Amino acid sequence: MSNEPDVSDRRRKVRILAALAALPGVIALLAWLSMPGKAPIPQADAAEAVEEAPAVEEPAAETTGVHVVVHKSKHELTLYREGHEPKTYKVALGGEPAGDKERRGDCRTPLGTFYVCQKNQKSKYYLFIAISYPNEEDAKRGLKDGLISQAQHDAIVEAVANHKTPPWETKLGGEIGLHGGGSAWDWTSGCIGLDNGDMRELYAAVPMGAAVTIEP
């Protein structure tokens, strides 16, 4: 009789050893999945979540020494910071670049004085800095023109007085701000578009609450 083990027996032992070798990895994976909030997100869902994530409101900050000024006629944005030389960036405007914004859908970039009320790192336009449009002047005009109710007017005024995000769902429009996507031509719905590299610099330099002035 041969002293060599049966072939099927050897294969069975190999399978058992392979299973034992993989066991620590399996245990580690099960432990990871059992931890709250640690389950991996499928790649397709993760990409969609990044693209569709809403703007994130942060606590308003009292800021000094930072001021953004947009000159619409020059298609320029100038960043002023205390202790730094002013820096100018090329910008794109709304599809109807002339004049002040009056209502939702007019594709105009608003004029006036605002402040940064939201910042979003997951915008579908790369990065997004929201400004406090509509402001008190817009609310007064909208009430006079019959675009908003007294209650909507009062809600805008109260939000601005408390340095918060004003209502964006009225006929005056909203969700206006600075974002990436390019500055080659006037293509936005009323926002201020910059090249992505410039927007990255601006996002890092401009804090919550910073003043934003948009001039003709």
PDB file of C-alpha atoms in Angstrom:
ATOM      1  CA  MET A   1       0.000   0.000   0.000  1.00  0.00           C
ATOM      2  CA  SER A   2       1.254   3.489  -0.831  1.00  0.00           C
ATOM      3  CA  ASN A   3       2.149   5.819   2.036  1.00  0.00           C
ATOM      4  CA  GLU A   4       1.133   8.885  -0.022  1.00  0.00           C
ATOM      5  CA  PRO A   5      -2.106  10.601   1.162  1.00  0.00           C
ATOM      6  CA  ASP A   6      -5.164  10.419  -1.032  1.00  0.00           C
ATOM      7  CA  VAL A   7      -5.347  13.253  -3.642  1.00  0.00           C
ATOM      8  CA  SER A   8      -8.849  14.302  -2.560  1.00  0.00           C
ATOM      9  CA  ASP A   9      -7.668  14.422   1.044  1.00  0.00           C
ATOM     10  CA  ARG A  10      -4.823  16.746   0.125  1.00  0.00           C
ATOM     11  CA  ARG A  11      -7.173  19.057  -1.764  1.00  0.00           C
ATOM     12  CA  ARG A  12      -9.512  19.151   1.209  1.00  0.00           C
ATOM     13  CA  LYS A  13      -6.653  20.182   3.509  1.00  0.00           C
ATOM     14  CA  VAL A  14      -5.593  22.934   1.081  1.00  0.00           C
ATOM     15  CA  ARG A  15      -9.121  24.349   1.038  1.00  0.00           C
ATOM     16  CA  ILE A  16      -9.268  24.334   4.838  1.00  0.00           C
ATOM     17  CA  LEU A  17      -5.901  26.128   5.134  1.00  0.00           C
ATOM     18  CA  ALA A  18      -6.981  28.744   2.584  1.00  0.00           C
ATOM     19  CA  ALA A  19     -10.196  29.362   4.484  1.00  0.00           C
ATOM     20  CA  LEU A  20      -8.298  29.742   7.758  1.00  0.00           C
ATOM     21  CA  ALA A  21      -5.859  32.189   6.150  1.00  0.00           C
ATOM     22  CA  ALA A  22      -8.716  34.388   4.933  1.00  0.00           C
ATOM     23  CA  LEU A  23     -10.568  34.311   8.235  1.00  0.00           C
ATOM     24  CA  PRO A  24      -8.898  37.372   9.857  1.00  0.00           C
ATOM     25  CA  GLY A  25      -9.784  39.514   6.845  1.00  0.00           C
ATOM     26  CA  VAL A  26     -13.394  38.344   6.921  1.00  0.00           C
ATOM     27  CA  ILE A  27     -13.640  39.075  10.638  1.00  0.00           C
ATOM     28  CA  ALA A  28     -12.156  42.528  10.148  1.00  0.00           C
ATOM     29  CA  LEU A  29     -14.611  43.303   7.335  1.00  0.00           C
ATOM     30  CA  LEU A  30     -17.596  42.184   9.431  1.00  0.00           C
ATOM     31  CA  ALA A  31     -16.382  44.298  12.326  1.00  0.00           C
ATOM     32  CA  TRP A  32     -16.034  47.342  10.059  1.00  0.00           C
ATOM     33  CA  LEU A  33     -19.530  46.924   8.628  1.00  0.00           C
ATOM     34  CA  SER A  34     -21.003  46.573  12.119  1.00  0.00           C
ATOM     35  CA  MET A  35     -19.653  49.957  13.249  1.00  0.00           C
ATOM     36  CA  PRO A  36     -22.282  52.767  13.054  1.00  0.00           C
ATOM     37  CA  GLY A  37     -21.884  55.002  10.008  1.00  0.00           C
ATOM     38  CA  LYS A  38     -18.982  52.977   8.609  1.00  0.00           C
ATOM     39  CA  ALA A  39     -20.731  51.063   5.841  1.00  0.00           C
ATOM     40  CA  PRO A  40     -19.121  51.984   2.517  1.00  0.00           C
ATOM     41  CA  ILE A  41     -21.192  54.003   0.028  1.00  0.00           C
ATOM     42  CA  PRO A  42     -21.450  52.580  -3.503  1.00  0.00           C
ATOM     43  CA  GLN A  43     -19.353  54.658  -5.870  1.00  0.00           C
ATOM     44  CA  ALA A  44     -22.272  55.698  -8.091  1.00  0.00           C
ATOM     45  CA  ASP A  45     -24.284  56.917  -5.090  1.00  0.00           C
ATOM     46  CA  ALA A  46     -21.269  58.719  -3.635  1.00  0.00           C
ATOM     47  CA  ALA A  47     -20.668  60.640  -6.864  1.00  0.00           C
ATOM     48  CA  GLU A  48     -24.321  61.638  -7.059  1.00  0.00           C
ATOM     49  CA  ALA A  49     -24.310  62.753  -3.428  1.00  0.00           C
ATOM     50  CA  VAL A  50     -21.342  65.021  -4.053  1.00  0.00           C
ATOM     51  CA  GLU A  51     -22.949  66.585  -7.130  1.00  0.00           C
ATOM     52  CA  GLU A  52     -26.388  67.116  -5.631  1.00  0.00           C
ATOM     53  CA  ALA A  53     -25.446  68.095  -2.058  1.00  0.00           C
ATOM     54  CA  PRO A  54     -27.228  71.280  -0.936  1.00  0.00           C
ATOM     55  CA  ALA A  55     -25.388  74.348   0.227  1.00  0.00           C
ATOM     56  CA  VAL A  56     -24.260  74.159   3.831  1.00  0.00           C
ATOM     57  CA  GLU A  57     -25.143  77.043   6.108  1.00  0.00           C
ATOM     58  CA  GLU A  58     -22.527  77.901   8.683  1.00  0.00           C
ATOM     59  CA  PRO A  59     -22.767  80.195  11.709  1.00  0.00           C
ATOM     60  CA  ALA A  60     -22.424  83.828  10.721  1.00  0.00           C
ATOM     61  CA  ALA A  61     -19.066  85.302  11.607  1.00  0.00           C
ATOM     62  CA  GLU A  62     -18.133  88.868  12.388  1.00  0.00           C
ATOM     63  CA  THR A  63     -15.354  89.553   9.912  1.00  0.00           C
ATOM     64  CA  THR A  64     -13.158  92.538   9.309  1.00  0.00           C
ATOM     65  CA  GLY A  65     -10.662  93.288   6.601  1.00  0.00           C
ATOM     66  CA  VAL A  66     -12.245  91.114   3.872  1.00  0.00           C
ATOM     67  CA  HIS A  67     -14.307  92.710   1.118  1.00  0.00           C
ATOM     68  CA  VAL A  68     -15.254  91.388  -2.306  1.00  0.00           C
ATOM     69  CA  VAL A  69     -16.148  93.961  -4.982  1.00  0.00           C
ATOM     70  CA  VAL A  70     -17.580  92.938  -8.362  1.00  0.00           C
ATOM     71  CA  HIS A  71     -17.524  95.407 -11.268  1.00  0.00           C
ATOM     72  CA  LYS A  72     -20.079  94.053 -13.722  1.00  0.00           C
ATOM     73  CA  SER A  73     -19.147  96.340 -16.620  1.00  0.00           C
ATOM     74  CA  LYS A  74     -15.523  95.188 -16.386  1.00  0.00           C
ATOM     75  CA  HIS A  75     -16.341  91.532 -15.693  1.00  0.00           C
ATOM     76  CA  GLU A  76     -13.922  91.745 -12.772  1.00  0.00           C
ATOM     77  CA  LEU A  77     -13.949  90.751  -9.122  1.00  0.00           C
ATOM     78  CA  THR A  78     -11.469  92.305  -6.706  1.00  0.00           C
ATOM     79  CA  LEU A  79     -10.622  90.731  -3.368  1.00  0.00           C
ATOM     80  CA  TYR A  80      -9.523  93.114  -0.626  1.00  0.00           C
ATOM     81  CA  ARG A  81      -7.912  91.655   2.495  1.00  0.00           C
ATOM     82  CA  GLU A  82      -6.242  93.479   5.326  1.00  0.00           C
ATOM     83  CA  GLY A  83      -2.481  93.037   5.036  1.00  0.00           C
ATOM     84  CA  HIS A  84      -2.636  91.805   1.417  1.00  0.00           C
ATOM     85  CA  GLU A  85      -2.456  93.453  -1.972  1.00  0.00           C
ATOM     86  CA  PRO A  86      -5.837  93.552  -3.752  1.00  0.00           C
ATOM     87  CA  LYS A  87      -6.251  90.734  -6.246  1.00  0.00           C
ATOM     88  CA  THR A  88      -8.490  90.861  -9.305  1.00  0.00           C
ATOM     89  CA  TYR A  89     -10.166  87.936 -11.055  1.00  0.00           C
ATOM     90  CA  LYS A  90     -12.035  87.669 -14.332  1.00  0.00           C
ATOM     91  CA  VAL A  91     -15.702  86.704 -13.919  1.00  0.00           C
ATOM     92  CA  ALA A  92     -18.752  85.677 -15.902  1.00  0.00           C
ATOM     93  CA  LEU A  93     -22.208  87.066 -15.134  1.00  0.00           C
ATOM     94  CA  GLY A  94     -25.797  86.112 -15.817  1.00  0.00           C
ATOM     95  CA  GLY A  95     -27.011  85.674 -19.362  1.00  0.00           C
ATOM     96  CA  GLU A  96     -28.547  89.182 -19.153  1.00  0.00           C
ATOM     97  CA  PRO A  97     -25.560  91.012 -17.630  1.00  0.00           C
ATOM     98  CA  ALA A  98     -26.903  94.576 -17.738  1.00  0.00           C
ATOM     99  CA  GLY A  99     -29.128  96.005 -15.004  1.00  0.00           C
ATOM    100  CA  ASP A 100     -30.195  94.857 -11.568  1.00  0.00           C
ATOM    101  CA  LYS A 101     -31.856  91.547 -10.789  1.00  0.00           C
ATOM    102  CA  GLU A 102     -35.618  92.011 -10.420  1.00  0.00           C
ATOM    103  CA  ARG A 103     -37.156  88.547 -10.274  1.00  0.00           C
ATOM    104  CA  ARG A 104     -36.508  84.821 -10.494  1.00  0.00           C
ATOM    105  CA  GLY A 105     -35.548  83.661 -13.980  1.00  0.00           C
ATOM    106  CA  ASP A 106     -34.457  87.008 -15.416  1.00  0.00           C
ATOM    107  CA  CYS A 107     -30.818  85.787 -15.651  1.00  0.00           C
ATOM    108  CA  ARG A 108     -29.484  89.017 -14.178  1.00  0.00           C
ATOM    109  CA  THR A 109     -26.740  89.345 -11.600  1.00  0.00           C
ATOM    110  CA  PRO A 110     -27.967  91.577  -8.755  1.00  0.00           C
ATOM    111  CA  LEU A 111     -26.530  94.936  -7.739  1.00  0.00           C
ATOM    112  CA  GLY A 112     -26.054  96.062  -4.167  1.00  0.00           C
ATOM    113  CA  THR A 113     -24.328  95.261  -0.897  1.00  0.00           C
ATOM    114  CA  PHE A 114     -24.518  91.750   0.513  1.00  0.00           C
ATOM    115  CA  TYR A 115     -22.647  89.376   2.829  1.00  0.00           C
ATOM    116  CA  VAL A 116     -21.548  85.746   2.589  1.00  0.00           C
ATOM    117  CA  CYS A 117     -24.339  83.643   4.104  1.00  0.00           C
ATOM    118  CA  GLN A 118     -23.404  80.102   2.998  1.00  0.00           C
ATOM    119  CA  LYS A 119     -20.419  78.135   1.720  1.00  0.00           C
ATOM    120  CA  ASN A 120     -20.663  74.796  -0.053  1.00  0.00           C
ATOM    121  CA  GLN A 121     -17.685  72.564  -0.879  1.00  0.00           C
ATOM    122  CA  LYS A 122     -19.879  70.024  -2.712  1.00  0.00           C
ATOM    123  CA  SER A 123     -21.554  72.245  -5.265  1.00  0.00           C
ATOM    124  CA  LYS A 124     -22.097  70.874  -8.768  1.00  0.00           C
ATOM    125  CA  TYR A 125     -20.323  74.071  -9.860  1.00  0.00           C
ATOM    126  CA  TYR A 126     -17.130  73.082  -8.033  1.00  0.00           C
ATOM    127  CA  LEU A 127     -17.329  75.443  -5.027  1.00  0.00           C
ATOM    128  CA  PHE A 128     -20.063  77.863  -4.026  1.00  0.00           C
ATOM    129  CA  ILE A 129     -20.117  81.018  -1.892  1.00  0.00           C
ATOM    130  CA  ALA A 130     -23.690  82.230  -1.449  1.00  0.00           C
ATOM    131  CA  ILE A 131     -24.519  85.895  -0.890  1.00  0.00           C
ATOM    132  CA  SER A 132     -27.470  87.423   0.942  1.00  0.00           C
ATOM    133  CA  TYR A 133     -29.686  88.174  -2.048  1.00  0.00           C
ATOM    134  CA  PRO A 134     -32.440  89.325  -1.799  1.00  0.00           C
ATOM    135  CA  ASN A 135     -31.481  92.121   0.562  1.00  0.00           C
ATOM    136  CA  GLU A 136     -33.676  94.742   2.256  1.00  0.00           C
ATOM    137  CA  GLU A 137     -33.774  96.993  -0.829  1.00  0.00           C
ATOM    138  CA  ASP A 138     -34.819  94.052  -3.005  1.00  0.00           C
ATOM    139  CA  ALA A 139     -37.546  93.185  -0.497  1.00  0.00           C
ATOM    140  CA  LYS A 140     -38.863  96.770  -0.485  1.00  0.00           C
ATOM    141  CA  ARG A 141     -38.964  96.861  -4.283  1.00  0.00           C
ATOM    142  CA  GLY A 142     -40.537  93.412  -4.505  1.00  0.00           C
ATOM    143  CA  LEU A 143     -43.309  94.386  -2.092  1.00  0.00           C
ATOM    144  CA  LYS A 144     -43.999  97.603  -4.001  1.00  0.00           C
ATOM    145  CA  ASP A 145     -44.144  95.728  -7.330  1.00  0.00           C
ATOM    146  CA  GLY A 146     -46.437  93.050  -5.942  1.00  0.00           C
ATOM    147  CA  LEU A 147     -43.893  90.247  -6.339  1.00  0.00           C
ATOM    148  CA  ILE A 148     -43.834  89.280  -2.657  1.00  0.00           C
ATOM    149  CA  SER A 149     -46.226  89.466   0.260  1.00  0.00           C
ATOM    150  CA  GLN A 150     -45.800  91.520   3.421  1.00  0.00           C
ATOM    151  CA  ALA A 151     -44.898  88.329   5.285  1.00  0.00           C
ATOM    152  CA  GLN A 152     -42.201  87.476   2.751  1.00  0.00           C
ATOM    153  CA  HIS A 153     -40.866  91.025   2.909  1.00  0.00           C
ATOM    154  CA  ASP A 154     -40.679  90.851   6.697  1.00  0.00           C
ATOM    155  CA  ALA A 155     -38.932  87.444   6.586  1.00  0.00           C
ATOM    156  CA  ILE A 156     -36.226  88.832   4.273  1.00  0.00           C
ATOM    157  CA  VAL A 157     -35.699  91.914   6.444  1.00  0.00           C
ATOM    158  CA  GLU A 158     -35.477  89.803   9.606  1.00  0.00           C
ATOM    159  CA  ALA A 159     -32.963  87.392   8.040  1.00  0.00           C
ATOM    160  CA  VAL A 160     -30.728  90.231   6.896  1.00  0.00           C
ATOM    161  CA  ALA A 161     -30.950  91.945  10.285  1.00  0.00           C
ATOM    162  CA  ASN A 162     -29.737  88.730  11.913  1.00  0.00           C
ATOM    163  CA  HIS A 163     -27.046  88.105   9.284  1.00  0.00           C
ATOM    164  CA  LYS A 164     -28.722  84.880   8.130  1.00  0.00           C
ATOM    165  CA  THR A 165     -29.691  83.467   4.738  1.00  0.00           C
ATOM    166  CA  PRO A 166     -32.753  85.322   3.386  1.00  0.00           C
ATOM    167  CA  PRO A 167     -35.645  83.321   1.894  1.00  0.00           C
ATOM    168  CA  TRP A 168     -34.765  82.041  -1.571  1.00  0.00           C
ATOM    169  CA  GLU A 169     -38.121  80.629  -2.651  1.00  0.00           C
ATOM    170  CA  THR A 170     -39.929  83.904  -3.440  1.00  0.00           C
ATOM    171  CA  LYS A 171     -40.511  85.446  -6.873  1.00  0.00           C
ATOM    172  CA  LEU A 172     -37.435  87.627  -6.276  1.00  0.00           C
ATOM    173  CA  GLY A 173     -35.264  84.530  -6.710  1.00  0.00           C
ATOM    174  CA  GLY A 174     -32.296  83.392  -4.663  1.00  0.00           C
ATOM    175  CA  GLU A 175     -29.317  81.049  -4.439  1.00  0.00           C
ATOM    176  CA  ILE A 176     -27.106  83.775  -5.921  1.00  0.00           C
ATOM    177  CA  GLY A 177     -23.391  83.658  -5.293  1.00  0.00           C
ATOM    178  CA  LEU A 178     -19.890  82.983  -6.553  1.00  0.00           C
ATOM    179  CA  HIS A 179     -18.989  79.615  -8.044  1.00  0.00           C
ATOM    180  CA  GLY A 180     -16.672  77.825 -10.449  1.00  0.00           C
ATOM    181  CA  GLY A 181     -17.343  76.620 -13.949  1.00  0.00           C
ATOM    182  CA  GLY A 182     -15.579  79.241 -16.035  1.00  0.00           C
ATOM    183  CA  SER A 183     -15.418  82.945 -16.856  1.00  0.00           C
ATOM    184  CA  ALA A 184     -15.158  82.922 -20.653  1.00  0.00           C
ATOM    185  CA  TRP A 185     -18.699  84.182 -21.346  1.00  0.00           C
ATOM    186  CA  ASP A 186     -21.875  85.236 -19.500  1.00  0.00           C
ATOM    187  CA  TRP A 187     -23.564  81.901 -18.931  1.00  0.00           C
ATOM    188  CA  THR A 188     -24.963  81.801 -15.385  1.00  0.00           C
ATOM    189  CA  SER A 189     -28.556  82.256 -14.215  1.00  0.00           C
ATOM    190  CA  GLY A 190     -27.496  85.300 -12.204  1.00  0.00           C
ATOM    191  CA  CYS A 191     -24.480  84.095 -10.252  1.00  0.00           C
ATOM    192  CA  ILE A 192     -20.867  85.163 -10.669  1.00  0.00           C
ATOM    193  CA  GLY A 193     -18.754  82.506 -12.381  1.00  0.00           C
ATOM    194  CA  LEU A 194     -14.995  82.108 -12.022  1.00  0.00           C
ATOM    195  CA  ASP A 195     -12.400  79.702 -13.349  1.00  0.00           C
ATOM    196  CA  ASN A 196     -12.051  76.810 -10.912  1.00  0.00           C
ATOM    197  CA  GLY A 197      -8.507  77.680  -9.857  1.00  0.00           C
ATOM    198  CA  ASP A 198      -9.537  81.251  -9.046  1.00  0.00           C
ATOM    199  CA  MET A 199     -12.611  80.021  -7.213  1.00  0.00           C
ATOM    200  CA  ARG A 200     -10.447  77.750  -5.097  1.00  0.00           C
ATOM    201  CA  GLU A 201      -8.342  80.734  -3.996  1.00  0.00           C
ATOM    202  CA  LEU A 202     -11.417  82.824  -3.296  1.00  0.00           C
ATOM    203  CA  TYR A 203     -13.159  80.094  -1.310  1.00  0.00           C
ATOM    204  CA  ALA A 204     -10.159  79.785   0.986  1.00  0.00           C
ATOM    205  CA  ALA A 205      -9.782  83.546   1.439  1.00  0.00           C
ATOM    206  CA  VAL A 206     -13.393  84.655   1.972  1.00  0.00           C
ATOM    207  CA  PRO A 207     -14.997  83.765   5.325  1.00  0.00           C
ATOM    208  CA  MET A 208     -18.619  83.626   6.393  1.00  0.00           C
ATOM    209  CA  GLY A 209     -20.067  87.089   6.891  1.00  0.00           C
ATOM    210  CA  ALA A 210     -17.608  88.844   4.562  1.00  0.00           C
ATOM    211  CA  ALA A 211     -18.969  91.859   2.672  1.00  0.00           C
ATOM    212  CA  VAL A 212     -19.745  91.509  -1.045  1.00  0.00           C
ATOM    213  CA  THR A 213     -20.522  94.589  -3.150  1.00  0.00           C
ATOM    214  CA  ILE A 214     -21.738  94.262  -6.731  1.00  0.00           C
ATOM    215  CA  GLU A 215     -21.449  97.436  -8.803  1.00  0.00           C
ATOM    216  CA  PRO A 216     -22.706  98.226 -12.334  1.00  0.00           C
TER     217      PRO A 216
END
